[in-house]
Amino acid sequence: MSPGVIRAYILKEFRELLRSRLILIVYILPTMIIILFGYGIRMEVTDARTLIIDNDNSTISRDLSARFEHSRYFDTRVTSGMGEQEALKRIKQAKVDILVIIPDSFEKRLLHGEKTEIGVFIDGAFPVRAATMQNYVKGVVYDAARSLTDKKPTNLITVNNRNLFNQAMRDEDAIVPGLIGLILLVAPAILSALLIVKEKEEGTIFNFYSSPIKKSEFIVAKLVPPLILHTVNIFILFLWATWLFEVPFRGSFLLYWAASQIYIVISLGVGLLVSIITRTQIVAIVLTIIITIIPGFLYSGMLMPISSMSGESKIEAHIYPVMYFNHIIYDTFLIGQGLDSPKNRLYLAILFFYAVFLILLGSRLMKKETA
Amino acid sequence: MAELEIRGVTVKHGGITAVKDASIYAERGEIIGLIGADGAGKSSLMHAAAGVIRFEGEIVFGGTSFDSPREAERLKPKIGLMPQGIGLVLYKNLTVSEHLSFFSKIRSLKEDAALNDYKQRLLKMAGLERFTERPAGKLSGGMMQKLSLICTLIHRPSLLILDEPTTGVDPLSRLELWKILEEISESEGTVTLMSTAYMQEAEKMDRVYLFDSGTIIASGTAEELNETVKEYVYEPVACRSDRCIAAGHYTYSLDPLEAPHKEPTLEALFFINALKRGVEIPEIEVSERESEEPIPQVVMEAKGLTKRFGDFVADDHIDMELKSGEILGLLGANGAGKTTFIKMLLGLYPIDDGELVLLGRPIRSAKDRQGLKARIGYVSQHFSLYKDMTVRENLLYFASMHGIDAKKASSRIDRYAKELGFASYMDSLPTELPLGINQRFSVAAALLHEPVVLFLDEPTSGVDAIARSQFWQMLKLLKRKWGIAILITTHYMSEAEYCDRVVLLKEGRKVADDSVENLYKKHPAAKSFEEIFLHYYEDGR
């Protein structure tokens, strides 16, 4: 390999990237994804619009309503005397998420030790969200019920629950590290595929075909610019995660960096393979997005933990490199075991193997000739 | 043994054979021409010789033989390839000097005073020394081709392979390209393989190979080749059999005719070959228009039309008149302002200064153009057809864009297809068609609404001689039967002679506006129209 040839080619790539303003996309796209998805995906429910129809208007019913009103999970309005039909209409019109109906003589029956029922209607259009809201409502009601009968032995056991690694159960902590993995898989692949396919589409690839430039020189020259440019994104994304989204970082930054760097090389390898089978830039972009975003999202552990997958999906998850990187990245952010964990060491080795394999495969399949 | 020997080379694309069993030889310093219709296999053979495509057979250059692109790697330091397409190998954002430095670096040339001198010499030969800081994307077509050529020459290749370097290039730039080429082959002993669509160029070459559907059917010097067809070439007379074609200033016939013989040019080879092979060359017909449309005497009148792009004046106060029943040729070098002028007429560019009257209506705003579009037909440089729709679907789409009802459109489309000779291609995609068919079908699309004026921007670039002759036949018939006015730009000076009147633009200014006859009278020394063109361009340089 001749360093002079490679340097000349890389210089040309940077000039073109700057002058065609493609460089803006290199830095805007990752930031855009992390901000859009970081704010956009919310599993947690807060401020559910709740309408309480208090037909009893007693001390106990008002206490119950107050518990709803004081919770950040509900945005509560209390009314009385509204008909059930009218209230349900509000749900249909999507003005209300939760409807709680407290029957009349609610307090009287309770004080007499009789059973009573509270009517609860929940907008179930999004099942996950509905289940969450249902649990919230139950929690409030049971809590209220318990405080009514303080001295019964059933209340001697309480659960002292503590969620490890994400104590506050923040969505940001659960999603943003996964987004970094998604972005570092998608963006470098698009750029490297573009840099090669652009020459094919415009015809300048003939300069490579007809000159003594070696295939290895060409590939290095094409992959180094995206590698350098996206390495900067490793740091930018880290800043967004810890500063904008306030995700804690408990592990080793060196491990985060090293794993991300290897992951970018994997992404470049994907881009290289795409550039071999495509001829036009638009097809290259679409294909890269399809083959990176779908596994990058599904097997990221963001939507569903890999450990809860079974059968084919579990096998697929193990085939794509996404899972290995995400394991490491969640460790560096939330857990901090680092290389002490044998699993992290194994996964890092697997990522390294992937990177080498994809680049070698791409170099092997690329032809220095026209079809 | 010759310096370059191509022995029995066959190239296949997918399952289709592009070149079959082609053999070519060349000595040091020779310029070898490859001619033939579009798709005849010239490019494939040149790609094989440059070692950028797989092939069967053997190629020997300077005693080194190769039979695959991998084997050819050893020779690549000696080979220079300029593939087909204007500015194809250039990076639009890089400047002229950055190109030279990039190409010398990827060729690992030693950066010394000698290289610098050579670069300066190349820049000077190409007339680019004043434009070293200009990005390639902002050069005219002719300048792009000259830059591509000097980038290909930077490592002093001993085998130079040029694929239609002059197509779409104006006569002056063409002449300059040739000068560079001749100088280099003389001083460096370079072997040059070059394909061209201009037969005047082929006549200057040391040997010419004629391609037809993937095989070489004739070779020799221009004189030798002309000798073989001499007996079939006559002064223009009408034909009576299908063993005869009348094309422009010549009539070609396999059977003896009662007419004086005429000295052939290489174009004759194409016609005689087609006749001998019994290829059916569809007779172009045009029937009367269906709608009655009064055509004003003066279709277009421009007074002082001006277009500026920043500091650059693309068209500088141009006056022009286009009458009904007239074919007006708009000539000029690349970047002289021809396309810009047509785009102003069409309203694709706003007019910066001057007056324009179209079909009797003064044009001051976009509003004035309303309703005029239905009476104007336009074919752009790059035929604007939809690549994923068949010919028929394209035409139906254009017809519906013009609000022609489906039944009428369908019968009109079928009639055009038959008359203009592309009926057998109706269900093919535009990308599968020969360029000549594409070009006639593009014009058909522009004729669906029966316009009274037709603007054609370089419709014939890269199209072979037979298709070009049919194209002009079509234009003449349109003029006669429809009384339509036609404005056409072209780089083929032989085509200028078919125009009733020509307007010559130079650097955004009009330098001539006269009939072809009068121009010949003004320049009695000129042997061809090309010389008249060059005369205007060389003045004041």
mmCIF file with all atom_site columns, C-alpha atoms in Angstrom, chain B residues 300-451:
data_model
loop_
_atom_site.group_PDB
_atom_site.id
_atom_site.type_symbol
_atom_site.label_atom_id
_atom_site.label_alt_id
_atom_site.label_comp_id
_atom_site.label_asym_id
_atom_site.label_entity_id
_atom_site.label_seq_id
_atom_site.pdbx_PDB_ins_code
_atom_site.Cartn_x
_atom_site.Cartn_y
_atom_site.Cartn_z
_atom_site.occupancy
_atom_site.B_iso_or_equiv
_atom_site.pdbx_formal_charge
_atom_site.auth_seq_id
_atom_site.auth_comp_id
_atom_site.auth_asym_id
_atom_site.auth_atom_id
_atom_site.pdbx_PDB_model_num
ATOM 1   C CA . MET B 1 300 ? -40.910 34.100 -31.820 1.00 0.00 ? 300 MET B CA 1
ATOM 2   C CA . GLU B 1 301 ? -39.297 37.492 -31.678 1.00 0.00 ? 301 GLU B CA 1
ATOM 3   C CA . ALA B 1 302 ? -36.576 38.285 -29.160 1.00 0.00 ? 302 ALA B CA 1
ATOM 4   C CA . LYS B 1 303 ? -35.120 41.754 -28.721 1.00 0.00 ? 303 LYS B CA 1
ATOM 5   C CA . GLY B 1 304 ? -32.056 42.189 -26.550 1.00 0.00 ? 304 GLY B CA 1
ATOM 6   C CA . LEU B 1 305 ? -32.751 39.070 -24.525 1.00 0.00 ? 305 LEU B CA 1
ATOM 7   C CA . THR B 1 306 ? -30.284 38.889 -21.622 1.00 0.00 ? 306 THR B CA 1
ATOM 8   C CA . LYS B 1 307 ? -29.550 36.383 -18.874 1.00 0.00 ? 307 LYS B CA 1
ATOM 9   C CA . ARG B 1 308 ? -27.028 36.893 -16.102 1.00 0.00 ? 308 ARG B CA 1
ATOM 10  C CA . PHE B 1 309 ? -25.783 34.431 -13.509 1.00 0.00 ? 309 PHE B CA 1
ATOM 11  C CA . GLY B 1 310 ? -24.091 36.653 -10.929 1.00 0.00 ? 310 GLY B CA 1
ATOM 12  C CA . ASP B 1 311 ? -21.311 38.474 -12.800 1.00 0.00 ? 311 ASP B CA 1
ATOM 13  C CA . PHE B 1 312 ? -21.445 36.039 -15.661 1.00 0.00 ? 312 PHE B CA 1
ATOM 14  C CA . VAL B 1 313 ? -23.532 37.094 -18.660 1.00 0.00 ? 313 VAL B CA 1
ATOM 15  C CA . ALA B 1 314 ? -24.802 33.896 -20.285 1.00 0.00 ? 314 ALA B CA 1
ATOM 16  C CA . ASP B 1 315 ? -26.797 35.700 -22.988 1.00 0.00 ? 315 ASP B CA 1
ATOM 17  C CA . ASP B 1 316 ? -25.949 39.275 -23.814 1.00 0.00 ? 316 ASP B CA 1
ATOM 18  C CA . HIS B 1 317 ? -28.676 41.255 -25.634 1.00 0.00 ? 317 HIS B CA 1
ATOM 19  C CA . ILE B 1 318 ? -29.605 38.692 -28.235 1.00 0.00 ? 318 ILE B CA 1
ATOM 20  C CA . ASP B 1 319 ? -32.026 39.537 -31.043 1.00 0.00 ? 319 ASP B CA 1
ATOM 21  C CA . MET B 1 320 ? -33.615 36.656 -32.862 1.00 0.00 ? 320 MET B CA 1
ATOM 22  C CA . GLU B 1 321 ? -36.619 35.967 -35.010 1.00 0.00 ? 321 GLU B CA 1
ATOM 23  C CA . LEU B 1 322 ? -38.236 32.628 -35.783 1.00 0.00 ? 322 LEU B CA 1
ATOM 24  C CA . LYS B 1 323 ? -40.755 32.421 -38.615 1.00 0.00 ? 323 LYS B CA 1
ATOM 25  C CA . SER B 1 324 ? -43.313 29.736 -39.281 1.00 0.00 ? 324 SER B CA 1
ATOM 26  C CA . GLY B 1 325 ? -42.170 26.993 -41.628 1.00 0.00 ? 325 GLY B CA 1
ATOM 27  C CA . GLU B 1 326 ? -38.537 27.646 -40.802 1.00 0.00 ? 326 GLU B CA 1
ATOM 28  C CA . ILE B 1 327 ? -35.807 25.487 -39.281 1.00 0.00 ? 327 ILE B CA 1
ATOM 29  C CA . LEU B 1 328 ? -33.445 27.730 -37.373 1.00 0.00 ? 328 LEU B CA 1
ATOM 30  C CA . GLY B 1 329 ? -30.133 26.274 -36.236 1.00 0.00 ? 329 GLY B CA 1
ATOM 31  C CA . LEU B 1 330 ? -28.671 27.721 -33.049 1.00 0.00 ? 330 LEU B CA 1
ATOM 32  C CA . LEU B 1 331 ? -24.927 27.053 -33.036 1.00 0.00 ? 331 LEU B CA 1
ATOM 33  C CA . GLY B 1 332 ? -22.100 27.896 -30.698 1.00 0.00 ? 332 GLY B CA 1
ATOM 34  C CA . ALA B 1 333 ? -19.402 26.423 -28.502 1.00 0.00 ? 333 ALA B CA 1
ATOM 35  C CA . ASN B 1 334 ? -20.259 24.724 -25.207 1.00 0.00 ? 334 ASN B CA 1
ATOM 36  C CA . GLY B 1 335 ? -21.175 27.468 -22.794 1.00 0.00 ? 335 GLY B CA 1
ATOM 37  C CA . ALA B 1 336 ? -21.977 30.028 -25.507 1.00 0.00 ? 336 ALA B CA 1
ATOM 38  C CA . GLY B 1 337 ? -25.508 30.443 -24.129 1.00 0.00 ? 337 GLY B CA 1
ATOM 39  C CA . LYS B 1 338 ? -27.637 28.244 -26.428 1.00 0.00 ? 338 LYS B CA 1
ATOM 40  C CA . THR B 1 339 ? -29.378 26.182 -23.770 1.00 0.00 ? 339 THR B CA 1
ATOM 41  C CA . THR B 1 340 ? -29.843 29.264 -21.580 1.00 0.00 ? 340 THR B CA 1
ATOM 42  C CA . PHE B 1 341 ? -31.494 31.051 -24.486 1.00 0.00 ? 341 PHE B CA 1
ATOM 43  C CA . ILE B 1 342 ? -33.946 28.194 -25.112 1.00 0.00 ? 342 ILE B CA 1
ATOM 44  C CA . LYS B 1 343 ? -34.698 28.006 -21.403 1.00 0.00 ? 343 LYS B CA 1
ATOM 45  C CA . MET B 1 344 ? -35.549 31.709 -21.389 1.00 0.00 ? 344 MET B CA 1
ATOM 46  C CA . LEU B 1 345 ? -37.909 31.192 -24.309 1.00 0.00 ? 345 LEU B CA 1
ATOM 47  C CA . LEU B 1 346 ? -39.611 28.409 -22.380 1.00 0.00 ? 346 LEU B CA 1
ATOM 48  C CA . GLY B 1 347 ? -39.817 30.369 -19.156 1.00 0.00 ? 347 GLY B CA 1
ATOM 49  C CA . LEU B 1 348 ? -37.531 27.933 -17.357 1.00 0.00 ? 348 LEU B CA 1
ATOM 50  C CA . TYR B 1 349 ? -35.211 30.840 -16.559 1.00 0.00 ? 349 TYR B CA 1
ATOM 51  C CA . PRO B 1 350 ? -36.517 34.332 -15.813 1.00 0.00 ? 350 PRO B CA 1
ATOM 52  C CA . ILE B 1 351 ? -35.508 36.921 -18.413 1.00 0.00 ? 351 ILE B CA 1
ATOM 53  C CA . ASP B 1 352 ? -33.200 39.573 -16.963 1.00 0.00 ? 352 ASP B CA 1
ATOM 54  C CA . ASP B 1 353 ? -33.486 42.088 -19.746 1.00 0.00 ? 353 ASP B CA 1
ATOM 55  C CA . GLY B 1 354 ? -35.031 42.505 -23.193 1.00 0.00 ? 354 GLY B CA 1
ATOM 56  C CA . GLU B 1 355 ? -38.343 41.809 -24.861 1.00 0.00 ? 355 GLU B CA 1
ATOM 57  C CA . LEU B 1 356 ? -39.833 38.531 -25.957 1.00 0.00 ? 356 LEU B CA 1
ATOM 58  C CA . VAL B 1 357 ? -42.875 38.049 -28.154 1.00 0.00 ? 357 VAL B CA 1
ATOM 59  C CA . LEU B 1 358 ? -44.061 34.454 -28.422 1.00 0.00 ? 358 LEU B CA 1
ATOM 60  C CA . LEU B 1 359 ? -46.793 33.532 -30.910 1.00 0.00 ? 359 LEU B CA 1
ATOM 61  C CA . GLY B 1 360 ? -47.802 37.161 -31.150 1.00 0.00 ? 360 GLY B CA 1
ATOM 62  C CA . ARG B 1 361 ? -48.074 37.673 -27.427 1.00 0.00 ? 361 ARG B CA 1
ATOM 63  C CA . PRO B 1 362 ? -45.587 39.850 -25.508 1.00 0.00 ? 362 PRO B CA 1
ATOM 64  C CA . ILE B 1 363 ? -44.186 37.933 -22.552 1.00 0.00 ? 363 ILE B CA 1
ATOM 65  C CA . ARG B 1 364 ? -43.704 39.998 -19.434 1.00 0.00 ? 364 ARG B CA 1
ATOM 66  C CA . SER B 1 365 ? -44.675 37.595 -16.673 1.00 0.00 ? 365 SER B CA 1
ATOM 67  C CA . ALA B 1 366 ? -45.447 33.950 -16.182 1.00 0.00 ? 366 ALA B CA 1
ATOM 68  C CA . LYS B 1 367 ? -49.117 34.846 -16.620 1.00 0.00 ? 367 LYS B CA 1
ATOM 69  C CA . ASP B 1 368 ? -48.552 35.775 -20.245 1.00 0.00 ? 368 ASP B CA 1
ATOM 70  C CA . ARG B 1 369 ? -47.343 32.263 -20.902 1.00 0.00 ? 369 ARG B CA 1
ATOM 71  C CA . GLN B 1 370 ? -50.622 30.675 -19.861 1.00 0.00 ? 370 GLN B CA 1
ATOM 72  C CA . GLY B 1 371 ? -52.151 28.855 -22.741 1.00 0.00 ? 371 GLY B CA 1
ATOM 73  C CA . LEU B 1 372 ? -48.982 29.175 -24.793 1.00 0.00 ? 372 LEU B CA 1
ATOM 74  C CA . LYS B 1 373 ? -47.563 25.921 -23.459 1.00 0.00 ? 373 LYS B CA 1
ATOM 75  C CA . ALA B 1 374 ? -50.228 24.011 -25.336 1.00 0.00 ? 374 ALA B CA 1
ATOM 76  C CA . ARG B 1 375 ? -48.732 25.339 -28.565 1.00 0.00 ? 375 ARG B CA 1
ATOM 77  C CA . ILE B 1 376 ? -45.048 24.803 -27.809 1.00 0.00 ? 376 ILE B CA 1
ATOM 78  C CA . GLY B 1 377 ? -43.113 21.529 -27.969 1.00 0.00 ? 377 GLY B CA 1
ATOM 79  C CA . TYR B 1 378 ? -39.728 21.051 -26.277 1.00 0.00 ? 378 TYR B CA 1
ATOM 80  C CA . VAL B 1 379 ? -37.140 18.278 -26.194 1.00 0.00 ? 379 VAL B CA 1
ATOM 81  C CA . SER B 1 380 ? -34.324 18.799 -23.689 1.00 0.00 ? 380 SER B CA 1
ATOM 82  C CA . GLN B 1 381 ? -30.674 17.787 -23.996 1.00 0.00 ? 381 GLN B CA 1
ATOM 83  C CA . HIS B 1 382 ? -31.283 14.811 -21.757 1.00 0.00 ? 382 HIS B CA 1
ATOM 84  C CA . PHE B 1 383 ? -34.547 13.430 -23.067 1.00 0.00 ? 383 PHE B CA 1
ATOM 85  C CA . SER B 1 384 ? -36.847 13.815 -20.095 1.00 0.00 ? 384 SER B CA 1
ATOM 86  C CA . LEU B 1 385 ? -38.579 10.475 -20.174 1.00 0.00 ? 385 LEU B CA 1
ATOM 87  C CA . TYR B 1 386 ? -39.587 8.256  -17.300 1.00 0.00 ? 386 TYR B CA 1
ATOM 88  C CA . LYS B 1 387 ? -37.195 5.337  -17.240 1.00 0.00 ? 387 LYS B CA 1
ATOM 89  C CA . ASP B 1 388 ? -39.538 2.972  -15.444 1.00 0.00 ? 388 ASP B CA 1
ATOM 90  C CA . MET B 1 389 ? -42.411 3.339  -17.903 1.00 0.00 ? 389 MET B CA 1
ATOM 91  C CA . THR B 1 390 ? -42.596 1.787  -21.339 1.00 0.00 ? 390 THR B CA 1
ATOM 92  C CA . VAL B 1 391 ? -42.603 3.944  -24.455 1.00 0.00 ? 391 VAL B CA 1
ATOM 93  C CA . ARG B 1 392 ? -46.378 3.637  -24.735 1.00 0.00 ? 392 ARG B CA 1
ATOM 94  C CA . GLU B 1 393 ? -46.940 4.477  -21.066 1.00 0.00 ? 393 GLU B CA 1
ATOM 95  C CA . ASN B 1 394 ? -44.657 7.494  -21.367 1.00 0.00 ? 394 ASN B CA 1
ATOM 96  C CA . LEU B 1 395 ? -46.515 8.779  -24.398 1.00 0.00 ? 395 LEU B CA 1
ATOM 97  C CA . LEU B 1 396 ? -49.935 8.209  -22.806 1.00 0.00 ? 396 LEU B CA 1
ATOM 98  C CA . TYR B 1 397 ? -48.732 10.062 -19.745 1.00 0.00 ? 397 TYR B CA 1
ATOM 99  C CA . PHE B 1 398 ? -47.543 13.043 -21.766 1.00 0.00 ? 398 PHE B CA 1
ATOM 100 C CA . ALA B 1 399 ? -50.807 13.039 -23.715 1.00 0.00 ? 399 ALA B CA 1
ATOM 101 C CA . SER B 1 400 ? -52.856 13.141 -20.528 1.00 0.00 ? 400 SER B CA 1
ATOM 102 C CA . MET B 1 401 ? -50.638 15.946 -19.211 1.00 0.00 ? 401 MET B CA 1
ATOM 103 C CA . HIS B 1 402 ? -51.782 17.929 -22.237 1.00 0.00 ? 402 HIS B CA 1
ATOM 104 C CA . GLY B 1 403 ? -55.393 16.970 -21.601 1.00 0.00 ? 403 GLY B CA 1
ATOM 105 C CA . ILE B 1 404 ? -55.786 14.977 -24.803 1.00 0.00 ? 404 ILE B CA 1
ATOM 106 C CA . ASP B 1 405 ? -58.577 12.445 -24.386 1.00 0.00 ? 405 ASP B CA 1
ATOM 107 C CA . ALA B 1 406 ? -57.468 8.848  -24.123 1.00 0.00 ? 406 ALA B CA 1
ATOM 108 C CA . LYS B 1 407 ? -59.011 7.572  -27.334 1.00 0.00 ? 407 LYS B CA 1
ATOM 109 C CA . LYS B 1 408 ? -57.606 10.338 -29.478 1.00 0.00 ? 408 LYS B CA 1
ATOM 110 C CA . ALA B 1 409 ? -54.236 10.076 -27.736 1.00 0.00 ? 409 ALA B CA 1
ATOM 111 C CA . SER B 1 410 ? -54.036 6.358  -28.260 1.00 0.00 ? 410 SER B CA 1
ATOM 112 C CA . SER B 1 411 ? -54.717 6.560  -31.999 1.00 0.00 ? 411 SER B CA 1
ATOM 113 C CA . ARG B 1 412 ? -52.307 9.472  -32.369 1.00 0.00 ? 412 ARG B CA 1
ATOM 114 C CA . ILE B 1 413 ? -49.588 7.585  -30.502 1.00 0.00 ? 413 ILE B CA 1
ATOM 115 C CA . ASP B 1 414 ? -50.002 4.561  -32.727 1.00 0.00 ? 414 ASP B CA 1
ATOM 116 C CA . ARG B 1 415 ? -49.835 6.718  -35.820 1.00 0.00 ? 415 ARG B CA 1
ATOM 117 C CA . TYR B 1 416 ? -46.643 8.472  -34.671 1.00 0.00 ? 416 TYR B CA 1
ATOM 118 C CA . ALA B 1 417 ? -45.072 5.165  -33.735 1.00 0.00 ? 417 ALA B CA 1
ATOM 119 C CA . LYS B 1 418 ? -45.679 3.851  -37.210 1.00 0.00 ? 418 LYS B CA 1
ATOM 120 C CA . GLU B 1 419 ? -44.705 6.996  -39.059 1.00 0.00 ? 419 GLU B CA 1
ATOM 121 C CA . LEU B 1 420 ? -41.588 7.705  -37.050 1.00 0.00 ? 420 LEU B CA 1
ATOM 122 C CA . GLY B 1 421 ? -40.491 4.077  -37.045 1.00 0.00 ? 421 GLY B CA 1
ATOM 123 C CA . PHE B 1 422 ? -40.562 2.995  -33.411 1.00 0.00 ? 422 PHE B CA 1
ATOM 124 C CA . ALA B 1 423 ? -43.719 0.874  -33.468 1.00 0.00 ? 423 ALA B CA 1
ATOM 125 C CA . SER B 1 424 ? -41.829 -2.294 -32.571 1.00 0.00 ? 424 SER B CA 1
ATOM 126 C CA . TYR B 1 425 ? -40.435 -0.665 -29.412 1.00 0.00 ? 425 TYR B CA 1
ATOM 127 C CA . MET B 1 426 ? -43.740 0.471  -27.911 1.00 0.00 ? 426 MET B CA 1
ATOM 128 C CA . ASP B 1 427 ? -43.581 -1.927 -24.966 1.00 0.00 ? 427 ASP B CA 1
ATOM 129 C CA . SER B 1 428 ? -39.873 -1.495 -24.204 1.00 0.00 ? 428 SER B CA 1
ATOM 130 C CA . LEU B 1 429 ? -38.410 0.714  -21.523 1.00 0.00 ? 429 LEU B CA 1
ATOM 131 C CA . PRO B 1 430 ? -36.538 3.821  -22.708 1.00 0.00 ? 430 PRO B CA 1
ATOM 132 C CA . THR B 1 431 ? -33.291 2.423  -21.286 1.00 0.00 ? 431 THR B CA 1
ATOM 133 C CA . GLU B 1 432 ? -33.527 -0.585 -23.602 1.00 0.00 ? 432 GLU B CA 1
ATOM 134 C CA . LEU B 1 433 ? -33.803 1.506  -26.768 1.00 0.00 ? 433 LEU B CA 1
ATOM 135 C CA . PRO B 1 434 ? -31.036 2.575  -29.103 1.00 0.00 ? 434 PRO B CA 1
ATOM 136 C CA . LEU B 1 435 ? -30.297 6.274  -28.730 1.00 0.00 ? 435 LEU B CA 1
ATOM 137 C CA . GLY B 1 436 ? -31.718 7.054  -32.174 1.00 0.00 ? 436 GLY B CA 1
ATOM 138 C CA . ILE B 1 437 ? -35.102 5.523  -31.316 1.00 0.00 ? 437 ILE B CA 1
ATOM 139 C CA . ASN B 1 438 ? -35.130 7.277  -27.954 1.00 0.00 ? 438 ASN B CA 1
ATOM 140 C CA . GLN B 1 439 ? -34.581 10.545 -29.710 1.00 0.00 ? 439 GLN B CA 1
ATOM 141 C CA . ARG B 1 440 ? -37.462 10.115 -32.164 1.00 0.00 ? 440 ARG B CA 1
ATOM 142 C CA . PHE B 1 441 ? -39.773 8.946  -29.431 1.00 0.00 ? 441 PHE B CA 1
ATOM 143 C CA . SER B 1 442 ? -38.853 11.992 -27.332 1.00 0.00 ? 442 SER B CA 1
ATOM 144 C CA . VAL B 1 443 ? -39.804 14.216 -30.235 1.00 0.00 ? 443 VAL B CA 1
ATOM 145 C CA . ALA B 1 444 ? -43.049 12.258 -30.611 1.00 0.00 ? 444 ALA B CA 1
ATOM 146 C CA . ALA B 1 445 ? -43.801 13.029 -26.951 1.00 0.00 ? 445 ALA B CA 1
ATOM 147 C CA . ALA B 1 446 ? -43.275 16.726 -27.672 1.00 0.00 ? 446 ALA B CA 1
ATOM 148 C CA . LEU B 1 447 ? -45.552 16.520 -30.735 1.00 0.00 ? 447 LEU B CA 1
ATOM 149 C CA . LEU B 1 448 ? -48.550 14.828 -29.100 1.00 0.00 ? 448 LEU B CA 1
ATOM 150 C CA . HIS B 1 449 ? -50.369 18.113 -28.558 1.00 0.00 ? 449 HIS B CA 1
ATOM 151 C CA . GLU B 1 450 ? -49.587 19.239 -32.124 1.00 0.00 ? 450 GLU B CA 1
ATOM 152 C CA . PRO B 1 451 ? -47.607 22.358 -31.232 1.00 0.00 ? 451 PRO B CA 1
#
